[in-house]
Steps between C-alpha positions, in 0.01 A plus 500: 500500500861418439676173577651620829154608622360158404777330697432723802126428492548125472760507781261702720220247437735210577702600809642147526699561179809715473475786252805370310325164458185669369716699257665177381159339449364798303817510287479125437138526382574794271812328362301184422233703319766688303690181419189320377401796282850529354461138383169588337284337768176640638472545878149479642416584860136401554287785626778750430583486132725366228836623378592428140724627224365671190713528189486822302611467138755728335349813352583837351452783746539875478728731693256757646762775506625472141225300330763260363406135463688263729493123520389353831620145565270227624482472875343299776307683771353377828121488523279461807135404495308524826314202636124495544521520880726807488284672238190445711674630810626811320161578349291485816286806561353538851524126560339410165681391188493754220306391190710405201509765230428239234188365670180679417215323675261794480162449337477773236 
C-alpha cells in the first residue's frame, strides 16, 4: 500500500472527513515521526511497533565490479521493530497463533 491508498482508505472509512484533511493528518503524523527520528528519538506506537535510528560505523567495502577497496562513511539508517500485537496478528494461522520458532515445548 502506498500513502495515497492509505489516505483513500481512511477517507472512505471516515466519510465525515474531507480527503484533503485526511491527507494532512497522515502527512502530519509521518512528519512528526521523521522529525523525531532525525533528532535521534525513538517513536513507539503501542501495538504497532517502534521506529528508531541505528548508526552504522565507517568501514572498508569492496567495489563488486572492480574488486577495489572503497571507504564507506558512517551512516544512520531507520529501523522498525514490530510490536507484539502486530506480530501476533501477522502470525495467525487458521485463527490460532503460530508457535514461536525459538520455543520447543515438545517432550523428547
